Tab-separated table of C-alpha atoms and ligand atoms in Angstrom:
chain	number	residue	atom	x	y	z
F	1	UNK	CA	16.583	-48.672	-29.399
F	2	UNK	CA	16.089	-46.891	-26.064
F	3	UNK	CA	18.929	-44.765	-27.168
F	4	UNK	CA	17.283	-43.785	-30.509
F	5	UNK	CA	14.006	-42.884	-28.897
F	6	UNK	CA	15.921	-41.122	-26.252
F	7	UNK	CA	17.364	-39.088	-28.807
F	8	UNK	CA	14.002	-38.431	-31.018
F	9	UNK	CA	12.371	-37.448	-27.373
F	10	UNK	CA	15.361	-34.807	-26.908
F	11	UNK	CA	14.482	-33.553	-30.764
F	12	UNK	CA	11.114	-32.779	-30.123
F	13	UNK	CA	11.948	-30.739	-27.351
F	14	UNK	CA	14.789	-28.657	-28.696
F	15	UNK	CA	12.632	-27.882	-31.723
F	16	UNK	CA	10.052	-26.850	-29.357
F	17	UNK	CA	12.383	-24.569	-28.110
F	18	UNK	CA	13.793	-23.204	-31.322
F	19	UNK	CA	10.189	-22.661	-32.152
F	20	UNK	CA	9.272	-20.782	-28.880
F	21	UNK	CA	13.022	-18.885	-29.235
F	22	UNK	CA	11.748	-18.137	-33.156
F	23	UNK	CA	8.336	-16.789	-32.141
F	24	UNK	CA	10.444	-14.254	-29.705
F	25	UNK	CA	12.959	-12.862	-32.455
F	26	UNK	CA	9.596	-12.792	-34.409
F	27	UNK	CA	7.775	-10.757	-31.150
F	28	UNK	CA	11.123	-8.518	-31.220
F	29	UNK	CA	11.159	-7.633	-34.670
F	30	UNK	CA	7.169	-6.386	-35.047
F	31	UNK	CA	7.639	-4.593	-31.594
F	32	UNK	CA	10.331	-2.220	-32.597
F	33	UNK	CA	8.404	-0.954	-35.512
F	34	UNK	CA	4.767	-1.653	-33.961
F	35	UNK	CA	4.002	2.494	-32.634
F	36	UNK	CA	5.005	3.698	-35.856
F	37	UNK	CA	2.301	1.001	-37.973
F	38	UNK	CA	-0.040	1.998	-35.331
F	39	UNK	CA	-0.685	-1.526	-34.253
F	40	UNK	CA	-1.740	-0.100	-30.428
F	41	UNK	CA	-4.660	0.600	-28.747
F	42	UNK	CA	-5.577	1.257	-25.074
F	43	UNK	CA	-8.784	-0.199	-23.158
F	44	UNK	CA	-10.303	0.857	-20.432
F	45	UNK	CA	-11.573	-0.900	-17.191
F	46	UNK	CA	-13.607	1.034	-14.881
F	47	UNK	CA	-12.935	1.171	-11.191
F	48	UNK	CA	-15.643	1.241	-8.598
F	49	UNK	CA	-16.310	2.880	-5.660
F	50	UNK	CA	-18.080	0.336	-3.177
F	51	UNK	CA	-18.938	3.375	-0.979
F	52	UNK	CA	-21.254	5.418	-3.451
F	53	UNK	CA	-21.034	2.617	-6.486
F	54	UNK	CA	-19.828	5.461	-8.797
F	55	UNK	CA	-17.467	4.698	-11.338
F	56	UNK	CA	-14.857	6.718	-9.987
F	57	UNK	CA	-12.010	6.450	-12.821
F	58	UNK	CA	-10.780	3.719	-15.419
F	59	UNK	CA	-7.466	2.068	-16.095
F	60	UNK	CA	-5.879	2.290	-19.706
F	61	UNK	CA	-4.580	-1.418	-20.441
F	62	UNK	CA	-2.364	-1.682	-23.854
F	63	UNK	CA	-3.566	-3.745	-26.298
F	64	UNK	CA	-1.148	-5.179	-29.216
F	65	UNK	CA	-2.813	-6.384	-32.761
F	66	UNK	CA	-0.028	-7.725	-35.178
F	67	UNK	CA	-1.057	-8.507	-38.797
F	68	UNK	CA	0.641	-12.222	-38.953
F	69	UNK	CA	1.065	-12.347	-34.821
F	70	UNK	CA	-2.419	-11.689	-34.019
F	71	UNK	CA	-2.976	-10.199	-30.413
F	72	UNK	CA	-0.141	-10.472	-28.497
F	73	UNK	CA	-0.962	-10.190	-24.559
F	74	UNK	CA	0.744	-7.692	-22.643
F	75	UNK	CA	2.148	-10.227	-20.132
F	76	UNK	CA	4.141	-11.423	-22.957
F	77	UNK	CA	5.164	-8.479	-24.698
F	78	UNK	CA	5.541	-5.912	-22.330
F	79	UNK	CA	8.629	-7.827	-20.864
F	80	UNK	CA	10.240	-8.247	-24.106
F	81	UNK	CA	9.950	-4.523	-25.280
F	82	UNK	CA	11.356	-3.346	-21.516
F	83	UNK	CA	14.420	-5.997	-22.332
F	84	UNK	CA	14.703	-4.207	-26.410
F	85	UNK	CA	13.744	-1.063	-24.338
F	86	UNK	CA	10.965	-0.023	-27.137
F	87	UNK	CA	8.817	0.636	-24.066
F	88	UNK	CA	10.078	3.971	-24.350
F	89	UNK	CA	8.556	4.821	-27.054
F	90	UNK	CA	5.369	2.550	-26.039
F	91	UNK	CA	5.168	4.681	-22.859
F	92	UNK	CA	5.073	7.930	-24.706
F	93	UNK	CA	2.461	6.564	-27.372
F	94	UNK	CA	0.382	5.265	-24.098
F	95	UNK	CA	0.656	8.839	-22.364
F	96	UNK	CA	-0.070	10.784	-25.733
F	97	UNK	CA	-3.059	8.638	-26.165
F	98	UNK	CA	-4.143	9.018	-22.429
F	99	UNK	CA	-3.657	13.051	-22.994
F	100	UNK	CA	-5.625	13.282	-26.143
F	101	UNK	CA	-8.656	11.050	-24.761
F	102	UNK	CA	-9.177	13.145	-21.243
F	103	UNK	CA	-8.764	16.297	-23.720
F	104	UNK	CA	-11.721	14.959	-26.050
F	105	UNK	CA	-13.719	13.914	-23.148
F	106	UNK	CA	-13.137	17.538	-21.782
F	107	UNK	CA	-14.459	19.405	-24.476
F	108	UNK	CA	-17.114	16.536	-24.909
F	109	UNK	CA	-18.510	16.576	-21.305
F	110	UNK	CA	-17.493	13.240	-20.608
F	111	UNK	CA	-17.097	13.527	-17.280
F	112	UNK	CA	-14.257	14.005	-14.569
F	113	UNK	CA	-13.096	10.542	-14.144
F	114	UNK	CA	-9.754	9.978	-13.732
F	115	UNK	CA	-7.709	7.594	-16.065
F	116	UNK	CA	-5.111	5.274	-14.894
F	117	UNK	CA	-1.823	4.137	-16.614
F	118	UNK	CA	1.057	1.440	-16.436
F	119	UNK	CA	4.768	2.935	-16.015
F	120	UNK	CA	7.452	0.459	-16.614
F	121	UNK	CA	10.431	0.644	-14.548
F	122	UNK	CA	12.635	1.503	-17.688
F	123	UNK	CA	10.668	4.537	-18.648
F	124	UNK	CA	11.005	5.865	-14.714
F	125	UNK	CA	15.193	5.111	-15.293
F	126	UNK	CA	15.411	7.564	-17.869
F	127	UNK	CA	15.910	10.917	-16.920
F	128	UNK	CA	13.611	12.446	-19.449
F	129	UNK	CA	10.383	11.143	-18.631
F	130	UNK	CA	9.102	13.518	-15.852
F	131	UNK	CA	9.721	16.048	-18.094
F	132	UNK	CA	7.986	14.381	-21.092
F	133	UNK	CA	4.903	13.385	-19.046
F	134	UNK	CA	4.661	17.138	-18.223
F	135	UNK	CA	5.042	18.406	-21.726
F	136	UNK	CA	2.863	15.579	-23.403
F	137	UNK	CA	-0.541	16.192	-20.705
F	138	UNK	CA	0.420	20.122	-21.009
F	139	UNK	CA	0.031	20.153	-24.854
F	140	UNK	CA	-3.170	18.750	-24.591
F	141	UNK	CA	-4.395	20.933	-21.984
F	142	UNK	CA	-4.999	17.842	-19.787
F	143	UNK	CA	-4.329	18.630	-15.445
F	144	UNK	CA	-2.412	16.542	-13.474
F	145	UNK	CA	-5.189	15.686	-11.505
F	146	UNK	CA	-7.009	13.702	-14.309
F	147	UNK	CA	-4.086	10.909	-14.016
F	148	UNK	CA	-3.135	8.093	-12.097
F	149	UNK	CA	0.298	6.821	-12.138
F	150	UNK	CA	0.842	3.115	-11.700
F	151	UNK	CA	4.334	2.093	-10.623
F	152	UNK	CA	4.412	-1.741	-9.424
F	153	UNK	CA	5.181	-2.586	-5.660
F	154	UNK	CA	8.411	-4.251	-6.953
F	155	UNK	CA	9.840	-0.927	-9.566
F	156	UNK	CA	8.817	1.428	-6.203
F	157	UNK	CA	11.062	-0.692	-3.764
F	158	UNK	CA	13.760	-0.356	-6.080
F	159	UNK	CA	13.937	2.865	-7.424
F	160	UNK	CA	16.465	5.567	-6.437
F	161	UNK	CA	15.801	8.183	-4.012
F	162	UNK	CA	16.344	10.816	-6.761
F	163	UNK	CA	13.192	9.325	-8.687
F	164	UNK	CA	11.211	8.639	-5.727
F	165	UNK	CA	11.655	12.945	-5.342
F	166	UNK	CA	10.311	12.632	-8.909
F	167	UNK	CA	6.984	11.184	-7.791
F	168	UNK	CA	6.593	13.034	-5.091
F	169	UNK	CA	6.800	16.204	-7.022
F	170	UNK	CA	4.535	14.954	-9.890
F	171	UNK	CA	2.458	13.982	-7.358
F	172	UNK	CA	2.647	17.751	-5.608
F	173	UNK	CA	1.810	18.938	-8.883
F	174	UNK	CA	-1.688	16.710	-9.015
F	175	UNK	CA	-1.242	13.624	-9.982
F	176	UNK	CA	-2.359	10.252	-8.128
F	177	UNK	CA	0.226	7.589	-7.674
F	178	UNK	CA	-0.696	4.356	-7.077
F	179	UNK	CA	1.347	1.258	-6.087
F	180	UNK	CA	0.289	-1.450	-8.638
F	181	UNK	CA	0.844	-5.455	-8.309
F	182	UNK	CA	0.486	-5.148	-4.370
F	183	UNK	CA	1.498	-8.284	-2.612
F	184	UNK	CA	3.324	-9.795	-4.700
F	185	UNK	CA	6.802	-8.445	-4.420
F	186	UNK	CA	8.985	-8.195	-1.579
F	187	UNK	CA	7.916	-5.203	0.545
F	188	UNK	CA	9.730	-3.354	2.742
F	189	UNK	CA	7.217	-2.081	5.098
F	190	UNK	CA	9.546	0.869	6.485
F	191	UNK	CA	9.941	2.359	3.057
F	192	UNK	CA	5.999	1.491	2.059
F	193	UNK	CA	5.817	4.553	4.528
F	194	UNK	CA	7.966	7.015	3.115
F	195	UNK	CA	6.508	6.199	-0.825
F	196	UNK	CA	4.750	9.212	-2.193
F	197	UNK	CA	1.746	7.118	-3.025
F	198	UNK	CA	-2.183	7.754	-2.619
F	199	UNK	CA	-3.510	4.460	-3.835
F	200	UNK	CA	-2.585	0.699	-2.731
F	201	UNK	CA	-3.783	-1.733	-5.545
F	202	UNK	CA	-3.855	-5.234	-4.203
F	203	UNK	CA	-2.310	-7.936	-6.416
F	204	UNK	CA	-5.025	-10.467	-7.659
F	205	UNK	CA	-3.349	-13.297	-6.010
F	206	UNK	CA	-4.327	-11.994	-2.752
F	207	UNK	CA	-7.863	-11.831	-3.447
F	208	UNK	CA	-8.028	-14.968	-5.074
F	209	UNK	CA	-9.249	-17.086	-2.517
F	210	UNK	CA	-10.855	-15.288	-0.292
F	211	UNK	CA	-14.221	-16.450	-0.395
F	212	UNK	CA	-12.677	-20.488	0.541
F	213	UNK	CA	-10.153	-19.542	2.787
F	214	UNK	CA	-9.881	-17.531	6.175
F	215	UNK	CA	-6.089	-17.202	6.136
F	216	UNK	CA	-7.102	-15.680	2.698
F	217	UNK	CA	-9.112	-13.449	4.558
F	218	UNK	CA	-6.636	-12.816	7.445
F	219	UNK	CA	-4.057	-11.966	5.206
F	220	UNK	CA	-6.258	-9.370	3.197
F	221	UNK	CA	-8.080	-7.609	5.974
F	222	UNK	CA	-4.115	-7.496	7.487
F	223	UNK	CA	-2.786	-5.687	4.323
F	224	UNK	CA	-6.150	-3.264	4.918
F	225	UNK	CA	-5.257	-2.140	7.790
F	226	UNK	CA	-1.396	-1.530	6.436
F	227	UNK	CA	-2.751	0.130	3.905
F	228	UNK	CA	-4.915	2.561	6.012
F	229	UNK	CA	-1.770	2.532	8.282
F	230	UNK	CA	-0.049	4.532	5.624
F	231	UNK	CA	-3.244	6.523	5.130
F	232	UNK	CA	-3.670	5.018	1.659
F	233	UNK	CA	-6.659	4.120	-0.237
F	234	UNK	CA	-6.869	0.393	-1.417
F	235	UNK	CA	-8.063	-0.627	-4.487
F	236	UNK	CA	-8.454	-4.859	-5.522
F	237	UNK	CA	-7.914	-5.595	-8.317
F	238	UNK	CA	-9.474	-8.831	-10.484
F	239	UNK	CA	-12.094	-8.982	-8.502
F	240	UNK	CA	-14.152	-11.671	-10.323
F	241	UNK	CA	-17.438	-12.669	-8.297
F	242	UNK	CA	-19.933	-10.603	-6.051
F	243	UNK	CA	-18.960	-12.963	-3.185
F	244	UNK	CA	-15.575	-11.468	-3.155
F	245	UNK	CA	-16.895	-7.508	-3.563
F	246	UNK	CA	-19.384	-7.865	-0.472
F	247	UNK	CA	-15.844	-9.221	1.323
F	248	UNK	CA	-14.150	-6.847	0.852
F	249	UNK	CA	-16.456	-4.030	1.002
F	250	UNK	CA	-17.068	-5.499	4.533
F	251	UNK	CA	-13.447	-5.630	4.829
F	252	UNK	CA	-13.270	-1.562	3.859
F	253	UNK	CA	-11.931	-2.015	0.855
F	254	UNK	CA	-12.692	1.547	-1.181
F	255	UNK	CA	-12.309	1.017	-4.422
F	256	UNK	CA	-12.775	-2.498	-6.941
F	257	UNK	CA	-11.763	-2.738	-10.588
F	258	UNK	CA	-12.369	-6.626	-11.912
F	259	UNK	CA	-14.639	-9.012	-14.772
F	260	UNK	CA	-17.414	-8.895	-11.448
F	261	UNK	CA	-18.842	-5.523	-12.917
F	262	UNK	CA	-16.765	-4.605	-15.784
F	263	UNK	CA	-14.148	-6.003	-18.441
F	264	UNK	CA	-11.917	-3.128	-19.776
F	265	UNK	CA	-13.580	-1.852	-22.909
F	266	UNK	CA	-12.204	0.088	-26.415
F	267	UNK	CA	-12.999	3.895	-24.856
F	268	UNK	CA	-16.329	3.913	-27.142
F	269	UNK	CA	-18.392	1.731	-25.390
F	270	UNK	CA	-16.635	2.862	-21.662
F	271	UNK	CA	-18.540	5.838	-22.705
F	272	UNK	CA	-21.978	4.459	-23.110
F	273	UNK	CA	-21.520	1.819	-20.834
F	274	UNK	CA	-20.505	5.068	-17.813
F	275	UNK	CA	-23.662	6.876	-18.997
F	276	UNK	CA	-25.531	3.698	-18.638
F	277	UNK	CA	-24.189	2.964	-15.532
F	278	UNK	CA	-24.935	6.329	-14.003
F	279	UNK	CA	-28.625	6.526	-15.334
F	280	UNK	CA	-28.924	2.885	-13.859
F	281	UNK	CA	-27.845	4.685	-10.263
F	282	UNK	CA	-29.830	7.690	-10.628
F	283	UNK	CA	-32.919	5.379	-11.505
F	284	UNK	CA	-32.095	3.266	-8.522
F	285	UNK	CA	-31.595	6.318	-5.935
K	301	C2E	P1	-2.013	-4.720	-14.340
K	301	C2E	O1	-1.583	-3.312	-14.476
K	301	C2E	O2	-1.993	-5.311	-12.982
K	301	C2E	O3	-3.468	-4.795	-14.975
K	301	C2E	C1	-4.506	-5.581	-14.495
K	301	C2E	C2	-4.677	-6.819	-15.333
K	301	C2E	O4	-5.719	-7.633	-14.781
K	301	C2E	C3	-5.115	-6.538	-16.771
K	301	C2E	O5	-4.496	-7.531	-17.602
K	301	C2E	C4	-6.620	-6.764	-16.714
K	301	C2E	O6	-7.196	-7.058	-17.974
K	301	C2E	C5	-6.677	-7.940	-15.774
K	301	C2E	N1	-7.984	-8.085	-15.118
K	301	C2E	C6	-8.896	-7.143	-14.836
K	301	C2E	N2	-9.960	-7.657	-14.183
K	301	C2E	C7	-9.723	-8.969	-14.023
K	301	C2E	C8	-10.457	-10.061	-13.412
K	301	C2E	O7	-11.539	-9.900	-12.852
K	301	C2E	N3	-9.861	-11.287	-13.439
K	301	C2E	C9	-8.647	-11.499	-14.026
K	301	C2E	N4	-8.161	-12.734	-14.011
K	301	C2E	N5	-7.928	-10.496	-14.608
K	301	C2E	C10	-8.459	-9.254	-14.610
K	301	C2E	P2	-3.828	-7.160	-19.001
K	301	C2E	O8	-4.617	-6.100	-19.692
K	301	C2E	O9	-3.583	-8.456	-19.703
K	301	C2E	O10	-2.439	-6.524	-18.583
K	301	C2E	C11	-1.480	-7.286	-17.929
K	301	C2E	C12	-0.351	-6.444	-17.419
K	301	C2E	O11	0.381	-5.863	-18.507
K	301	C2E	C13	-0.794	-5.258	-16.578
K	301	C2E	O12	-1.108	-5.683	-15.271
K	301	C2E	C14	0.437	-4.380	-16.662
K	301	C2E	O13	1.421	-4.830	-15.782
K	301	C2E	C15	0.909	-4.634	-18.074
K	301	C2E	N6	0.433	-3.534	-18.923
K	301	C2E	C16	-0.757	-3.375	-19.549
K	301	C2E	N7	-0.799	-2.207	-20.234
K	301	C2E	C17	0.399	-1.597	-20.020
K	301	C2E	C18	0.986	-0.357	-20.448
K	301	C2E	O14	0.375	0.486	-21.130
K	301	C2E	N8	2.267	-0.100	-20.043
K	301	C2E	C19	2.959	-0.979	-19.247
K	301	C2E	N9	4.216	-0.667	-18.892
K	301	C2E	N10	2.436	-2.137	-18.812
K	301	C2E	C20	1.180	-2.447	-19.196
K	302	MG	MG1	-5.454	4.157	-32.987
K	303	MG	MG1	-2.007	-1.635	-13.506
K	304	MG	MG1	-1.912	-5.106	-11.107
């Protein structure tokens, strides 16, 4: 009897699995095709300075809406199209999107801000991409300097020296690079030095706790000084109450993006809500 429930327990969880394995063939199969049926869109969240409280710039976060799927989050997708590699092709849509929003804005007057993006580690492998990035922000007219580049702490410890020549050059040529995810990988403190980086985004998990804990706190204001070490500028990142901004703004922290002030938004109502946001400051002044 124990043996027959045993083996009805062990059922239930293999077709759990076959279901969860089903649902990723499933995930594979709408990705490849997903750019083409124009299933993507970007949102932006804005990033604040804590100095002057402008909205200095905004990160472009990929959003996936599947017809039967539904909205797939990027934490689970992303991963699967760098495995199929279709995150090639994401990239480019991503960076052709990025180009022809700054270029509308441009003509538009909406402002200066700079807009940040995600690079997987499999776009920076191929040897193409520099070159693409250049052609795609050229054709829309779009400077260098209206871009941030985010490479995770983890894909920027491990990249070859031939690609790390690659950001520094982009980043000669205007760009801002910033080291996403930091704090959670393994860094190498030595060659944290010689990345060509400008920004230092600290990993969520860092900031997590810092209002309850004072290793928390150690820890963070420790990685603040690194950062300034390296003459870098630090943004956190998911910062969620006000509690945790007056922290770290104590802490000389420059820059916040996080739910506290702003969820990231379809570019429409970034717009309004940045020319809300800027009449509220000049009201205040
Ligand atoms: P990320 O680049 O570290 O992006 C920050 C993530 O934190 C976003 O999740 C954002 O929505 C979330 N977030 C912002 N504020 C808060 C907060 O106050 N609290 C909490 N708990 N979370 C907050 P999202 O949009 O789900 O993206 C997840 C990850 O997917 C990104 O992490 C990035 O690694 C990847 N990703 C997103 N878009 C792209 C893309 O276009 N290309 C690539 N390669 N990866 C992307
Ligand atoms: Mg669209
Ligand atoms: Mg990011
Ligand atoms: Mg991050």
């Amino acid at each position: 009897r124990a043996k027959a429930r045993g083996g009805h327990q062990h059922c239930l969880f293999s077709d759990a699995l076959a279901q969860e394995h089903q649902h990723r063939l499933d995930t594979e199969k709408a990705l490849a095709d997903a750019v083409q049926r124009d299933e993507f869109s970007l949102v932006l969240q804005p990033q604040l300075s804590l100095g002057s409280g402008a909205v200095t710039g905004a990160e472009a976060l990929l959003r996936w809406n599947h017809p039967t799927l539904g909205a797939v989050p990027p934490t689970y997708f992303i991963g699967i199209a760098e495995q199929t590699g279709v995150i090639n092709d994401i990239g480019d849509w991503v960076m052709a999107e990025v180009a022809a929003m700054l270029a509308c804005w441009d003509e538009h007057g909406g402002g200066s801000r700079r807009v940040s993006f995600n690079v997987s580690p499999r776009q920076l492998e191929r040897q193409d991409f520099f070159p693409r990035l250049r052609q795609i922000f050229g054709d829309a007219g779009v400077a260098l300097d209206r871009i941030e580049v985010e490479i995770t702490e983890t894909t920027a410890m491990e990249c070859s020296k031939a690609t790390l020549a690659d950001i520094a050059e982009l980043r000669r040529e205007g760009a801002t690079i910033a080291l996403d995810d930091f704090g959670t990988g393994y860094s190498n403190i030595a060659r944290l030095r010689q990345l060509p980086i400008d920004r230092v985004k600290l990993d969520q998990s860092l900031i997590h706790d810092i209002t309850s804990s004072e290793q928390a706190r150690n820890v963070v204001q420790a990685v603040i000084q690194l950062v300034r070490g390296v003459e870098c500028e630090l943004v956190a990142e998911a910062v969620e109450t006000v509690a945790q901004a007056d922290i770290l703004r104590t802490m000389g922290c420059e820059t916040i993006q996080g739910f506290v002030f702003a969820e990231p938004m379809i570019e429409r109502d970034f717009l309004a809500w940045t020319s809300h946001a800027v009449s509220e400051g000049r009201s205040a002044a």
